[in-house]
Coordinates of C-alpha atoms in Angstrom, one line a residue:
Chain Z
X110 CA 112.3 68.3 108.2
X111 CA 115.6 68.7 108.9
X112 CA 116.7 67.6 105.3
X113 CA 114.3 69.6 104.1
X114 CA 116.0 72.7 105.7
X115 CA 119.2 72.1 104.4
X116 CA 118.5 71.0 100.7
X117 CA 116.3 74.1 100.7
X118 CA 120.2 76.1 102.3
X119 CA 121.7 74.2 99.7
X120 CA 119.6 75.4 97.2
X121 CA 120.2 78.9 98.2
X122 CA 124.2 78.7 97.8
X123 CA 123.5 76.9 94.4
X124 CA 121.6 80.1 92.8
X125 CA 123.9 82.6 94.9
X126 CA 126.9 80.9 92.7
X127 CA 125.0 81.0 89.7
X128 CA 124.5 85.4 89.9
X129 CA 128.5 85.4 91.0
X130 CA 129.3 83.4 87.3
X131 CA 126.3 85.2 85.6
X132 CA 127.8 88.7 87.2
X133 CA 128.9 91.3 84.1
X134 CA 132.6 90.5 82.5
X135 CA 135.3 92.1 83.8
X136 CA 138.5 90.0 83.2
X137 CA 140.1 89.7 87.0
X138 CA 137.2 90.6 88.6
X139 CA 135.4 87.8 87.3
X140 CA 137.6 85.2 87.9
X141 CA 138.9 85.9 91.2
X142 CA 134.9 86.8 92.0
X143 CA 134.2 83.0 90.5
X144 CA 137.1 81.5 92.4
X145 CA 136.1 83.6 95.7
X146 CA 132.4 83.0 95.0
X147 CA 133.6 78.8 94.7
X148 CA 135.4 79.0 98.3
X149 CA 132.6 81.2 100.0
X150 CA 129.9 78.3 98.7
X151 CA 132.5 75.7 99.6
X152 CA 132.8 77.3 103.1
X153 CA 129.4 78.1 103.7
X154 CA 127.9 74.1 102.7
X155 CA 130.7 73.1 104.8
X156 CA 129.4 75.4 107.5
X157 CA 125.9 74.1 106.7
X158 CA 126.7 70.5 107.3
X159 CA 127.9 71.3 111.3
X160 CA 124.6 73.5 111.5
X161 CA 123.8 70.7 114.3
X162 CA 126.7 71.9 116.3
X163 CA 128.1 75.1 118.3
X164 CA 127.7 78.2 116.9
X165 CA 130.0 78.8 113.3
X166 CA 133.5 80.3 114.4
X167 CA 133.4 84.0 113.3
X168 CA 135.7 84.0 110.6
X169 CA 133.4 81.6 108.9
X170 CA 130.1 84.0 109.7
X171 CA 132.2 86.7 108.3
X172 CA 132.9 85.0 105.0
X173 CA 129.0 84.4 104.8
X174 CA 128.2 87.9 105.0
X175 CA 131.2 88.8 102.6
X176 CA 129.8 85.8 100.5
X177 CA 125.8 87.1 101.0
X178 CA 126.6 91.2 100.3
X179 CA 129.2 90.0 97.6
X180 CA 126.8 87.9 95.8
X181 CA 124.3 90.9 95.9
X182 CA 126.2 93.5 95.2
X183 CA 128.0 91.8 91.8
X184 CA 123.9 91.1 91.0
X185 CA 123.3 94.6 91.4
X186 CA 126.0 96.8 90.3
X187 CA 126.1 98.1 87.0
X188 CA 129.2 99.4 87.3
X189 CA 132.2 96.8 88.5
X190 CA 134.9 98.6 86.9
X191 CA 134.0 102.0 89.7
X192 CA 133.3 99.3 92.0
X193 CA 136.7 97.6 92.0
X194 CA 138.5 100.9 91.9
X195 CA 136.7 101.9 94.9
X196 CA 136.8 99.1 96.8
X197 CA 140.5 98.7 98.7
X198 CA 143.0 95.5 98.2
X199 CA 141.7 92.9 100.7
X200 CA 141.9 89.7 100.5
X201 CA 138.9 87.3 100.7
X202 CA 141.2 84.7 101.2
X203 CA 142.2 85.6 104.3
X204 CA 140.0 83.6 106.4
X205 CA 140.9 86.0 109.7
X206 CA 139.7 89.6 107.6
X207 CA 137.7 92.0 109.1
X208 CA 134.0 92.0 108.3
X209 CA 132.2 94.6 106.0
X210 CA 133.3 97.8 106.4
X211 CA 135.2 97.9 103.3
X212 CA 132.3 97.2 101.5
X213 CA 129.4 99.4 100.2
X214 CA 126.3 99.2 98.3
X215 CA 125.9 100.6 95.5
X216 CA 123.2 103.1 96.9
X217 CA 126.3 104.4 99.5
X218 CA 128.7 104.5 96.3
X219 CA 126.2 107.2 94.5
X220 CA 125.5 109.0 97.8
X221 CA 129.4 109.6 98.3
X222 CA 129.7 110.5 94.3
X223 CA 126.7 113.3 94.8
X224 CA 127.7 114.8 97.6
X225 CA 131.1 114.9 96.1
X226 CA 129.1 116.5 93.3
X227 CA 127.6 119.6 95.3
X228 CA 130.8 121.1 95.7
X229 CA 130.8 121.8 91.7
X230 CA 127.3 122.7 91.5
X231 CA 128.1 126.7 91.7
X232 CA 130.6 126.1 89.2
X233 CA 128.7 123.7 86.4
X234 CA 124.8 124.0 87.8
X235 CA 122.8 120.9 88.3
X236 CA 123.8 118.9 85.7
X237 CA 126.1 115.9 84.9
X238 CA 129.2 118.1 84.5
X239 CA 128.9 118.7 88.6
X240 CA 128.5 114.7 89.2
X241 CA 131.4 114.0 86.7
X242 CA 133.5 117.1 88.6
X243 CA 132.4 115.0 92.4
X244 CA 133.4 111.5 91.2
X245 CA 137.0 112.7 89.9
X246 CA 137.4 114.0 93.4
X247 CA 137.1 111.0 94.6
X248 CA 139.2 109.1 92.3
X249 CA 136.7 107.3 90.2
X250 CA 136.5 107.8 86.3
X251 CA 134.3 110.6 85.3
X252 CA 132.4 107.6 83.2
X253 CA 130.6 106.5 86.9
X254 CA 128.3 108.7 85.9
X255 CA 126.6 106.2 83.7
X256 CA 125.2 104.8 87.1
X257 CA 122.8 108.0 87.7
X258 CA 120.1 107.2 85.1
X259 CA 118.2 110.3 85.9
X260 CA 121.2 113.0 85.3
X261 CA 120.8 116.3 87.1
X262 CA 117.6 115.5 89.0
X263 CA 119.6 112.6 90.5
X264 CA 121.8 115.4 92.2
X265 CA 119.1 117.4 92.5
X266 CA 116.6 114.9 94.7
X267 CA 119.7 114.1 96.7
X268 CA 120.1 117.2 97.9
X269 CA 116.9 117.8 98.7
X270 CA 116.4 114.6 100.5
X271 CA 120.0 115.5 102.3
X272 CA 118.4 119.2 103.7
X273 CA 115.3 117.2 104.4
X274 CA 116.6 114.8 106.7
X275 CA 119.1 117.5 108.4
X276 CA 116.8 119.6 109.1
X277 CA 114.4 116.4 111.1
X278 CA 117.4 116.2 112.8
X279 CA 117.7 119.7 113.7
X280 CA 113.9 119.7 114.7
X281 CA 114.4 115.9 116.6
X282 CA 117.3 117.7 118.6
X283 CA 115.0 121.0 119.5
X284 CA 111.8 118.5 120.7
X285 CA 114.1 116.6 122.8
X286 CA 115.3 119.8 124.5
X287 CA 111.6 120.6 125.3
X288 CA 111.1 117.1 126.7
X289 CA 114.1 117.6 129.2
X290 CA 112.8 120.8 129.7
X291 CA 115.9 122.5 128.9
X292 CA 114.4 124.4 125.8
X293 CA 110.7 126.4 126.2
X294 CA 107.8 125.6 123.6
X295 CA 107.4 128.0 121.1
X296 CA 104.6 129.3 119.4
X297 CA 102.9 127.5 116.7
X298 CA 103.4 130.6 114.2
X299 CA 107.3 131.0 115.7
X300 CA 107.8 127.3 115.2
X301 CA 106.6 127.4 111.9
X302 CA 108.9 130.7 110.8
X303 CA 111.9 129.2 112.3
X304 CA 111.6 125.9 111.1
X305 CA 110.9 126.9 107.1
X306 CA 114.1 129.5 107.9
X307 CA 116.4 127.1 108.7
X308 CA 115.2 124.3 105.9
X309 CA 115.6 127.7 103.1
X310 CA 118.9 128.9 104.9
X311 CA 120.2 125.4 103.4
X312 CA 119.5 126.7 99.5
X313 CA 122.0 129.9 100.1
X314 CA 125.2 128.4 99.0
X315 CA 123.6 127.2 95.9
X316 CA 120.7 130.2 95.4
X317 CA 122.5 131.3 92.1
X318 CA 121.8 128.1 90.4
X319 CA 118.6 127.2 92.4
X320 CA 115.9 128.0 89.7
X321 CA 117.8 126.1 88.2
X322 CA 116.8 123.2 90.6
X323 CA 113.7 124.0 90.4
X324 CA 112.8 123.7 87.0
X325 CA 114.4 120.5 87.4
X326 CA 112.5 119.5 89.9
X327 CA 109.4 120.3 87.8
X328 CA 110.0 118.0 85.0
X329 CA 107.7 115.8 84.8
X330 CA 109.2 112.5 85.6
X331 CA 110.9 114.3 88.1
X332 CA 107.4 115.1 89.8
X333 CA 106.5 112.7 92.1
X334 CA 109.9 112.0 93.8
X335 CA 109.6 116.1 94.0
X336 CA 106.3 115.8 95.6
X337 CA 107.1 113.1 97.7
X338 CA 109.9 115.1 99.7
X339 CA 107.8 118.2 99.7
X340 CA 105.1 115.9 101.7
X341 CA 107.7 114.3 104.0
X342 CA 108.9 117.7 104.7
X343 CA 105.7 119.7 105.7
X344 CA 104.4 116.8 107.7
X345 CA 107.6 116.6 109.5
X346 CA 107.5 120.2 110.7
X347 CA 103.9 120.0 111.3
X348 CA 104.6 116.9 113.5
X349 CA 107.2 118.7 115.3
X350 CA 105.4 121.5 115.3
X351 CA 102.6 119.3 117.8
X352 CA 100.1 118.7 115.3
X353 CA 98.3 115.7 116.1
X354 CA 94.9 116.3 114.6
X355 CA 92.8 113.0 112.7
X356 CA 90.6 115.3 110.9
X357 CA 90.4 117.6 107.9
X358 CA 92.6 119.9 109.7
X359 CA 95.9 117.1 108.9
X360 CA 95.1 118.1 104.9
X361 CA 94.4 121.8 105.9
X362 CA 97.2 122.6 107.9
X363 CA 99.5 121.0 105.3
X364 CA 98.4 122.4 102.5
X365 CA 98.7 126.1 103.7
X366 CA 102.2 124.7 105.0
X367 CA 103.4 123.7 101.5
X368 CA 101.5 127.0 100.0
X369 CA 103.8 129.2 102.4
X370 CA 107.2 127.1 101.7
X371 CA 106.8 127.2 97.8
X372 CA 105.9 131.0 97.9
X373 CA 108.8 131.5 100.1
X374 CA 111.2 129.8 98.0
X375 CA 110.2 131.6 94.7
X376 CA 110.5 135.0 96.6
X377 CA 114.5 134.1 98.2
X378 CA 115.5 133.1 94.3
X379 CA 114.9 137.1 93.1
X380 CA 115.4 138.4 96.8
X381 CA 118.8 140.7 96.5
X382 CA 118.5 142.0 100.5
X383 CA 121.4 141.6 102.4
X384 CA 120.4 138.1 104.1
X385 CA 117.4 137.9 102.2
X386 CA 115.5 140.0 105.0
X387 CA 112.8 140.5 102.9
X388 CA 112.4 136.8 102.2
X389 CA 111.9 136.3 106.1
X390 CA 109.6 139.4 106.3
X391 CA 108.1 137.9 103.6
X392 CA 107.5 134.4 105.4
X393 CA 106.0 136.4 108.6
X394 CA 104.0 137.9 106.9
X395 CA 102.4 135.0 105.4
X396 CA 102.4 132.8 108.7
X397 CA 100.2 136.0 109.8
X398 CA 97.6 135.6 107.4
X399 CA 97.6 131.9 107.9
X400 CA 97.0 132.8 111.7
X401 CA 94.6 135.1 111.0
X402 CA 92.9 133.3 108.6
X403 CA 92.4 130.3 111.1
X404 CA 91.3 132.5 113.8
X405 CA 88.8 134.4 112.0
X406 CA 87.0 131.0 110.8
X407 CA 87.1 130.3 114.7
X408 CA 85.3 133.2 115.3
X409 CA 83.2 132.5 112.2
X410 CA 82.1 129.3 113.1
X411 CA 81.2 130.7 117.0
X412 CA 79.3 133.0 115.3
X413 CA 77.4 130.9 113.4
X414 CA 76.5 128.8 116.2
X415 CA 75.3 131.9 118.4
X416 CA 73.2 132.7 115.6
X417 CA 71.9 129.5 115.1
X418 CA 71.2 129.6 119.4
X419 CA 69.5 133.2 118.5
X420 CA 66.8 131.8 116.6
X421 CA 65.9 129.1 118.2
X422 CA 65.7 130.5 121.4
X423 CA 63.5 133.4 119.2
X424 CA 61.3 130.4 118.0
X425 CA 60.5 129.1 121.2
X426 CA 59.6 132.8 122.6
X427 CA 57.4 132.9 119.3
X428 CA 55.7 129.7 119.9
X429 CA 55.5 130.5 123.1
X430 CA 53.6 133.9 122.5
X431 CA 51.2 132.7 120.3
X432 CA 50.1 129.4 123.0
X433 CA 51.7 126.6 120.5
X434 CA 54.1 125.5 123.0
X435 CA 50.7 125.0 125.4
X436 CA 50.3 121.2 126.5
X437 CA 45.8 120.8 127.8
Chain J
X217 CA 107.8 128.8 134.8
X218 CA 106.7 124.5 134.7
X219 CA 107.7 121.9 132.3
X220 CA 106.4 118.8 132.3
X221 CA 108.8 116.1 132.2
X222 CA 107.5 113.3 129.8
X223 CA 109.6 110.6 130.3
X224 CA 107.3 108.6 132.2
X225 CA 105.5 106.2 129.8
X226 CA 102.0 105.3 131.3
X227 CA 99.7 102.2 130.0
X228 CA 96.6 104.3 130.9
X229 CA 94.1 104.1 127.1
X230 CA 92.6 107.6 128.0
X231 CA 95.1 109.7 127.9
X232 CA 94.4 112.1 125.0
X233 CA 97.1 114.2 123.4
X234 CA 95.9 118.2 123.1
X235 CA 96.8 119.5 119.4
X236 CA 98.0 122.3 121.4
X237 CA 100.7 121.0 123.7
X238 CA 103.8 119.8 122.1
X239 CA 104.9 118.4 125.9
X240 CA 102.3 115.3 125.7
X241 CA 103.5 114.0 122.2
X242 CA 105.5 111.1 122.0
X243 CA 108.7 110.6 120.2
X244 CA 109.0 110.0 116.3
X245 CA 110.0 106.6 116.9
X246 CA 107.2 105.6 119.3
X247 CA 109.7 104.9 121.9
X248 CA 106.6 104.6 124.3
X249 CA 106.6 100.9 126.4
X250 CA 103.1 100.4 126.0
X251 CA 102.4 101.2 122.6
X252 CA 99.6 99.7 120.3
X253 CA 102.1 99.6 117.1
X254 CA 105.2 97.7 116.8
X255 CA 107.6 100.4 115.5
X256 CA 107.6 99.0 111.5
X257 CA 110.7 97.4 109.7
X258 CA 110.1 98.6 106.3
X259 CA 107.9 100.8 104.4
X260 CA 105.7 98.4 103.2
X261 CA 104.9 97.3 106.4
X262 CA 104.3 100.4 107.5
X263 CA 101.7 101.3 104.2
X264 CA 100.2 97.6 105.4
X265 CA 99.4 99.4 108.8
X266 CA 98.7 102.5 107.7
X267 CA 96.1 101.4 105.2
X268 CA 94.3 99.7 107.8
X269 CA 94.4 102.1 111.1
X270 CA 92.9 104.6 108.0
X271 CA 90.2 102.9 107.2
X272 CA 89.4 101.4 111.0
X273 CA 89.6 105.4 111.9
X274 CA 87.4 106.2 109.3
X275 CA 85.1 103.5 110.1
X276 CA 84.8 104.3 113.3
X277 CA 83.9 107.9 112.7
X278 CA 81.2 107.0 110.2
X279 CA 79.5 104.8 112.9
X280 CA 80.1 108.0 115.2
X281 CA 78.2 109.9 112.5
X282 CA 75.6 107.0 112.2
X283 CA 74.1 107.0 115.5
X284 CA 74.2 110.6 115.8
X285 CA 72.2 110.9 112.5
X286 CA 70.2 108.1 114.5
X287 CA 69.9 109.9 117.9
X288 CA 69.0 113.1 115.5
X289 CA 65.5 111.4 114.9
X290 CA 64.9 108.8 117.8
X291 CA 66.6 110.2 120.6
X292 CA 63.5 111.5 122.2
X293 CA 61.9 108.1 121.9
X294 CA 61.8 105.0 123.7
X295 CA 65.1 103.4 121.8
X296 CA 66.7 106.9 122.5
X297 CA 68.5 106.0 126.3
X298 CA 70.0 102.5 123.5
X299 CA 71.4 104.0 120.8
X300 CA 72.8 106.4 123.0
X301 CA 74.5 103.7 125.1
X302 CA 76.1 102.3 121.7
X303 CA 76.8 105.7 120.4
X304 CA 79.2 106.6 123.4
X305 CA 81.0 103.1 122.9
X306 CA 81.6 104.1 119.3
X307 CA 83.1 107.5 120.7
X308 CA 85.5 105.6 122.4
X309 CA 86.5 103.8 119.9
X310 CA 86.9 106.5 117.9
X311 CA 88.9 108.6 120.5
X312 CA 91.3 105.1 120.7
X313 CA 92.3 105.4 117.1
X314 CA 92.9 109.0 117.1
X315 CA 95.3 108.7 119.6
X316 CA 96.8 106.0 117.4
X317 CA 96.7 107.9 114.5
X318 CA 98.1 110.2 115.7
X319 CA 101.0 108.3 117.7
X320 CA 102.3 106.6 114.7
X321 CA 102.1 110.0 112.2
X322 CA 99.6 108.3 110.0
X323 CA 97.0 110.1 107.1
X324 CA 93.8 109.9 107.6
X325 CA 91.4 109.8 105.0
X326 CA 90.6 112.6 102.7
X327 CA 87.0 111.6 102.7
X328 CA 85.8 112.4 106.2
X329 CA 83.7 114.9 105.7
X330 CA 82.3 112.9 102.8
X331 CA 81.7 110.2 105.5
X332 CA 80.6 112.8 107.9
X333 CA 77.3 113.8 106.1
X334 CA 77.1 110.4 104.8
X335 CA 76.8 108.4 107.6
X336 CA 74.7 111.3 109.6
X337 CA 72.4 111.3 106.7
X338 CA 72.3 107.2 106.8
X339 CA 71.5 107.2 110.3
X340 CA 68.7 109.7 110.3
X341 CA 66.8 108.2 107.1
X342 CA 67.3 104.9 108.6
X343 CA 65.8 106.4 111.7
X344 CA 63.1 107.8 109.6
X345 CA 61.9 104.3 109.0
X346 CA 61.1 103.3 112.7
X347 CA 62.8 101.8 115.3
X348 CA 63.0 98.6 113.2
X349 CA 64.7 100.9 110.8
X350 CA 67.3 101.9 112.5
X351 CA 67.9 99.2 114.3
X352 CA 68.2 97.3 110.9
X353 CA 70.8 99.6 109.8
X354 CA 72.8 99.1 113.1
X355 CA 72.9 95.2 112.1
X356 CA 73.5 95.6 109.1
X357 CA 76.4 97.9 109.3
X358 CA 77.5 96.8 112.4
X359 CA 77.8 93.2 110.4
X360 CA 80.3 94.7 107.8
X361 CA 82.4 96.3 110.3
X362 CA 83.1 92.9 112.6
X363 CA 83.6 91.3 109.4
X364 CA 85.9 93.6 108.3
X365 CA 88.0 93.8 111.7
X366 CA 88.1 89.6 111.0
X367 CA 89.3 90.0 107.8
X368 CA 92.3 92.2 109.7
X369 CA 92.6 89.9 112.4
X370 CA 93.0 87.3 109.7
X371 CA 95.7 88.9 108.0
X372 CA 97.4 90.2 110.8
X373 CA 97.5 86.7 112.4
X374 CA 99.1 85.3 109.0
X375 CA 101.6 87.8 109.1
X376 CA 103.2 87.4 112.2
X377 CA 101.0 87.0 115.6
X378 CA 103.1 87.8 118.1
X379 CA 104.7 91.0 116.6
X380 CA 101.1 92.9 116.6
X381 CA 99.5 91.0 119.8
X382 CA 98.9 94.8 121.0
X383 CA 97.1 95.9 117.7
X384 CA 95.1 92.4 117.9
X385 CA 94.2 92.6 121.3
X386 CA 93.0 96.2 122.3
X387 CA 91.9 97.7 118.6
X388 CA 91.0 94.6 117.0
X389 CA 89.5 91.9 119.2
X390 CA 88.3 94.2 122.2
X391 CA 85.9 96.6 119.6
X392 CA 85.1 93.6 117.2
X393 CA 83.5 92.5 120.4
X394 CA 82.1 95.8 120.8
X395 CA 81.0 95.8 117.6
X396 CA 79.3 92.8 117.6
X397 CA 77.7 93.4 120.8
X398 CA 76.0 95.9 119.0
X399 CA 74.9 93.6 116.1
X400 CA 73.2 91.4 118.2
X401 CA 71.4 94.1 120.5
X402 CA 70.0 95.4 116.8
X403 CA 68.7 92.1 116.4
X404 CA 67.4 91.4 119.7
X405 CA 65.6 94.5 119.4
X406 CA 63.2 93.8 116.0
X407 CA 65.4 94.7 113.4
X408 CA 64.5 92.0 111.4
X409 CA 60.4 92.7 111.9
X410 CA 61.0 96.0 109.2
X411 CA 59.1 94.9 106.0
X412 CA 62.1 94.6 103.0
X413 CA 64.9 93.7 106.0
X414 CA 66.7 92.0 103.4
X415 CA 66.8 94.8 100.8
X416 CA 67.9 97.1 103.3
X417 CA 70.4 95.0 104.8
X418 CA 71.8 94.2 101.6
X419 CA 72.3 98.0 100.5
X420 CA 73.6 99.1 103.5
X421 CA 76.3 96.5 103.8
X422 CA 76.9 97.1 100.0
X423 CA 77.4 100.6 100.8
X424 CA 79.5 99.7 103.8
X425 CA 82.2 97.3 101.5
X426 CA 82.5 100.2 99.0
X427 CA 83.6 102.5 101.6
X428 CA 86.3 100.4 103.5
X429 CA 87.6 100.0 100.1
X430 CA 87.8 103.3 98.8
X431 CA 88.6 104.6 102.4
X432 CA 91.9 102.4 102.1
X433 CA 93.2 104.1 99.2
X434 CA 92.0 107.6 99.6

């Protein structure tokens, strides 16, 4: 069992060397990634074959996870050259080297080039220009953007999956005051207003280019990533919000939700009020219908059911009256 | 001017959260002690649970919808005080996965009311029939369910057994009992004296399988 164990390790360091050689040419990087790849594997069977005893010393542990997120990222990256620019001089030889924090993924790499990027977007719009403009800031050739396959609507979804999660945060932060009880509950309707607010708030340092972002958004392979944050985003503030129903209420309530946010957002792209007052007048106004609408199919549905009482209480007189109801 | 402090976690099953006060919800990530759900590493594990709290929800409410459609036409008889009896265990299964549901910010299905006419019609035409008819159509969906909460329990247990005892033990195990509790009452009770048992049984659990399945998805 044991053996077992560690021919299937060994196995494991064997096909982690393999993606370090099979990793895409770059002269040095390649051969100091082989040579590094060789002493990691060298180091980690070594530290295999004590597996029995204490505990692996940490300098060792740390050349592991060098060796593991190495060995992933060189099988991942599709762009060594930004890579190795980015990354500072250290050397993986030095067996007493701090662990990780020089590294990042190639996700984190793109994240840092994009919001980079969003400082240039009132100067070049939503397009490749802007990312090009962010990764120069940050000293990496304007040719990174190779890595963003999906141009503008890379940018684009970034932001709005940035101004989703800020404002969950903001929302998280205003929940946990009302726990503590250092905050008081607001109203459904207010919650609602202040929470789409805040969340459209975020577009105003880009508003001249956002219709821009929309249309983007609206392409169609753009679509579902689109949808997908739009979803997030109106269940979010209906969570916070308190909504906790399991019925067809969950679809209801989100659907007027997203109804109210879109409308919104078309209306602050023309709105030319100082502060876009009219948006938010705008936004009451529609959060007041939705109330009303809700209440009056209350009220509808009480109705109803006093009518239904009405007449079968009117039934009963009936029968009644004409001796039906009479048991001989 | 009161606030109620909710930092106190209690184990108690029937608390109900009111759509209406923020101050009973729980945390985004279910921080309670005593939850049902382990909070989920990834997102496929959390689709995995999802998907399956969905369609035990919407189970559940389609029984709920059964024996009222049953209770619509017998309750004034004899078998009315019985189904009764299983109807308000249903009810509290259904009120245990609402609260779960709703704890761990997961979709229902978009066809409730879809299952809402259709199970109230099912139980009332399969009241129609007689005693025997209704109590056939409690076995025989009462059959797919329990087999359907073992084919969780199976999958669950493959998974990783330890990391959802809770879900196991109270959801699944406690109301497969329940559920086939109520199996065996329908039989002890002449289901299988209806003439055509087998035809009936063999629709209604057809129609049962076709809903957990599309119920998963939907």
């Amino acid at each position: 069992m044991a053996a077992l164990l560690r021919g299937l390790r060994a196995g494991r360091t064997l096909r982690g060397l393999c993606s370090v050689v099979s990793a895409p040419p770059a002269a040095n990087p390649q051969c100091s990634g082989l040579t590094r790849g060789i002493h990691c594997a060298a180091l980690r069977l070594q530290d295999e074959s004590k597996s029995d005893k204490p505990p692996p010393s940490s300098s060792s542990t740390t050349h592991h996870e060098h060796y593991q997120t190495h060995s992933a990222e060189q099988a991942s990256t599709s762009d060594p050259a930004a890579e190795e620019a980015s990354r500072p001089n250290t050397s993986y030889q030095d067996q007493s080297g701090e662990q990780g924090e020089e590294y990042e993924t190639e996700e984190q790499l793109q994240v840092r080039i994009l919001n980079a990027a969003l400082e240039f977007v009132p100067l070049h719009g939503w397009s490749m220009e802007a990312i090009a403009a962010g990764a120069e800031t940050l000293d990496l050739s304007s040719a990174s953007t190779g890595m963003f396959y999906n141009g503008a609507g890379d940018l684009v979804l970034h932001f709005v999956s940035h101004c989703n999660s800020q404002l969950t945060e903001i929302l998280a932060e205003q929940h946990k005051q009302v726990q503590l009880g250092q905050a008081e509950q607001k109203r459904t309707a207010d919650f609602l207003r202040d929470a789409v607010e805040t969340r459209l708030r975020m577009h105003i340092p880009y508003i001249e280019s956002w219709p821009q972002a929309m249309s983007i958004l609206l392409l169609p392979h753009n679509i579902p990533n689109s949808l997908k944050h739009l979803s997030t985003l109106v269940d979010d503030i209906w969570f916070y919000a308190g909504d906790r129903s399991t019925d067809m209420n969950w679809y209801t309530k989100r659907a007027a939700l997203t109804g109210i946010y879109n409308t919104t957002e078309l209306v602050m792209v023309q709105d030319s009020s100082t502060d876009f007052q009219d948006t938010w007048n705008f936004l009451d106004n529609r959060i007041q219908d939705v109330v009303n609408m809700a209440g009056t199919a209350k009220q509808v549905q009480s109705t109803g059911e006093a009518v239904v009482q009405g007449l079968m209480g009117a039934a009963f007189t009936l029968k009644n009256l004409t001796g039906l109801n009479q048991k001989r | 001017l009161t606030h109620q402090v909710t930092g106190n976690i209690t184990p108690d099953y029937g608390y109900l959260f009111t759509v209406t006060s923020v101050q009973n919800t729980t945390l985004v990530n279910n921080s309670r002690a005593y939850s049902v759900l382990p909070p989920p590493r990834d997102s496929e594990e959390k689709e995995m649970l999802d998907r399956m709290l969905r369609v035990d929800h919407a189970g559940e409410y389609g029984a709920n919808r059964i024996y009222a459609g049953q209770m619509a036409v017998l309750g004034r008889s004899r078998t009315g005080p019985l189904i009764q009896e299983m109807w308000d265990q249903e009810k509290k299964h259904l009120e245990k996965f609402n609260e779960i549901l709703a704890e761990n910010r997961v979709r229902p299905t978009a066809l409730l009311p879809l299952w809402n006419i259709a199970g109230f019609v099912l139980g009332a035409s399969s009241a129609l029939l007689g005693k025997e008819g209704a109590m056939a159509c409690t076995v025989a969906v009462e059959e797919s369910i329990s087999e359907h909460y073992n084919s969780q329990i199976r999958a669950l247990m493959e998974k990783d057994p330890e990391r959802y005892t809770e879900l196991l033990q109270v959801s699944n195990k406690e109301f497969r009992d329940d559920e086939m509790e109520h199996h065996d009452t329908g039989l002890e009770h002449d289901a299988e004296s209806i003439p055509g048992y087998w035809l009936l049984k063999k629709r209604y659990t057809t129609g049962c399988k076709a809903a957990i399945y599309v119920s998963q998805r939907v």
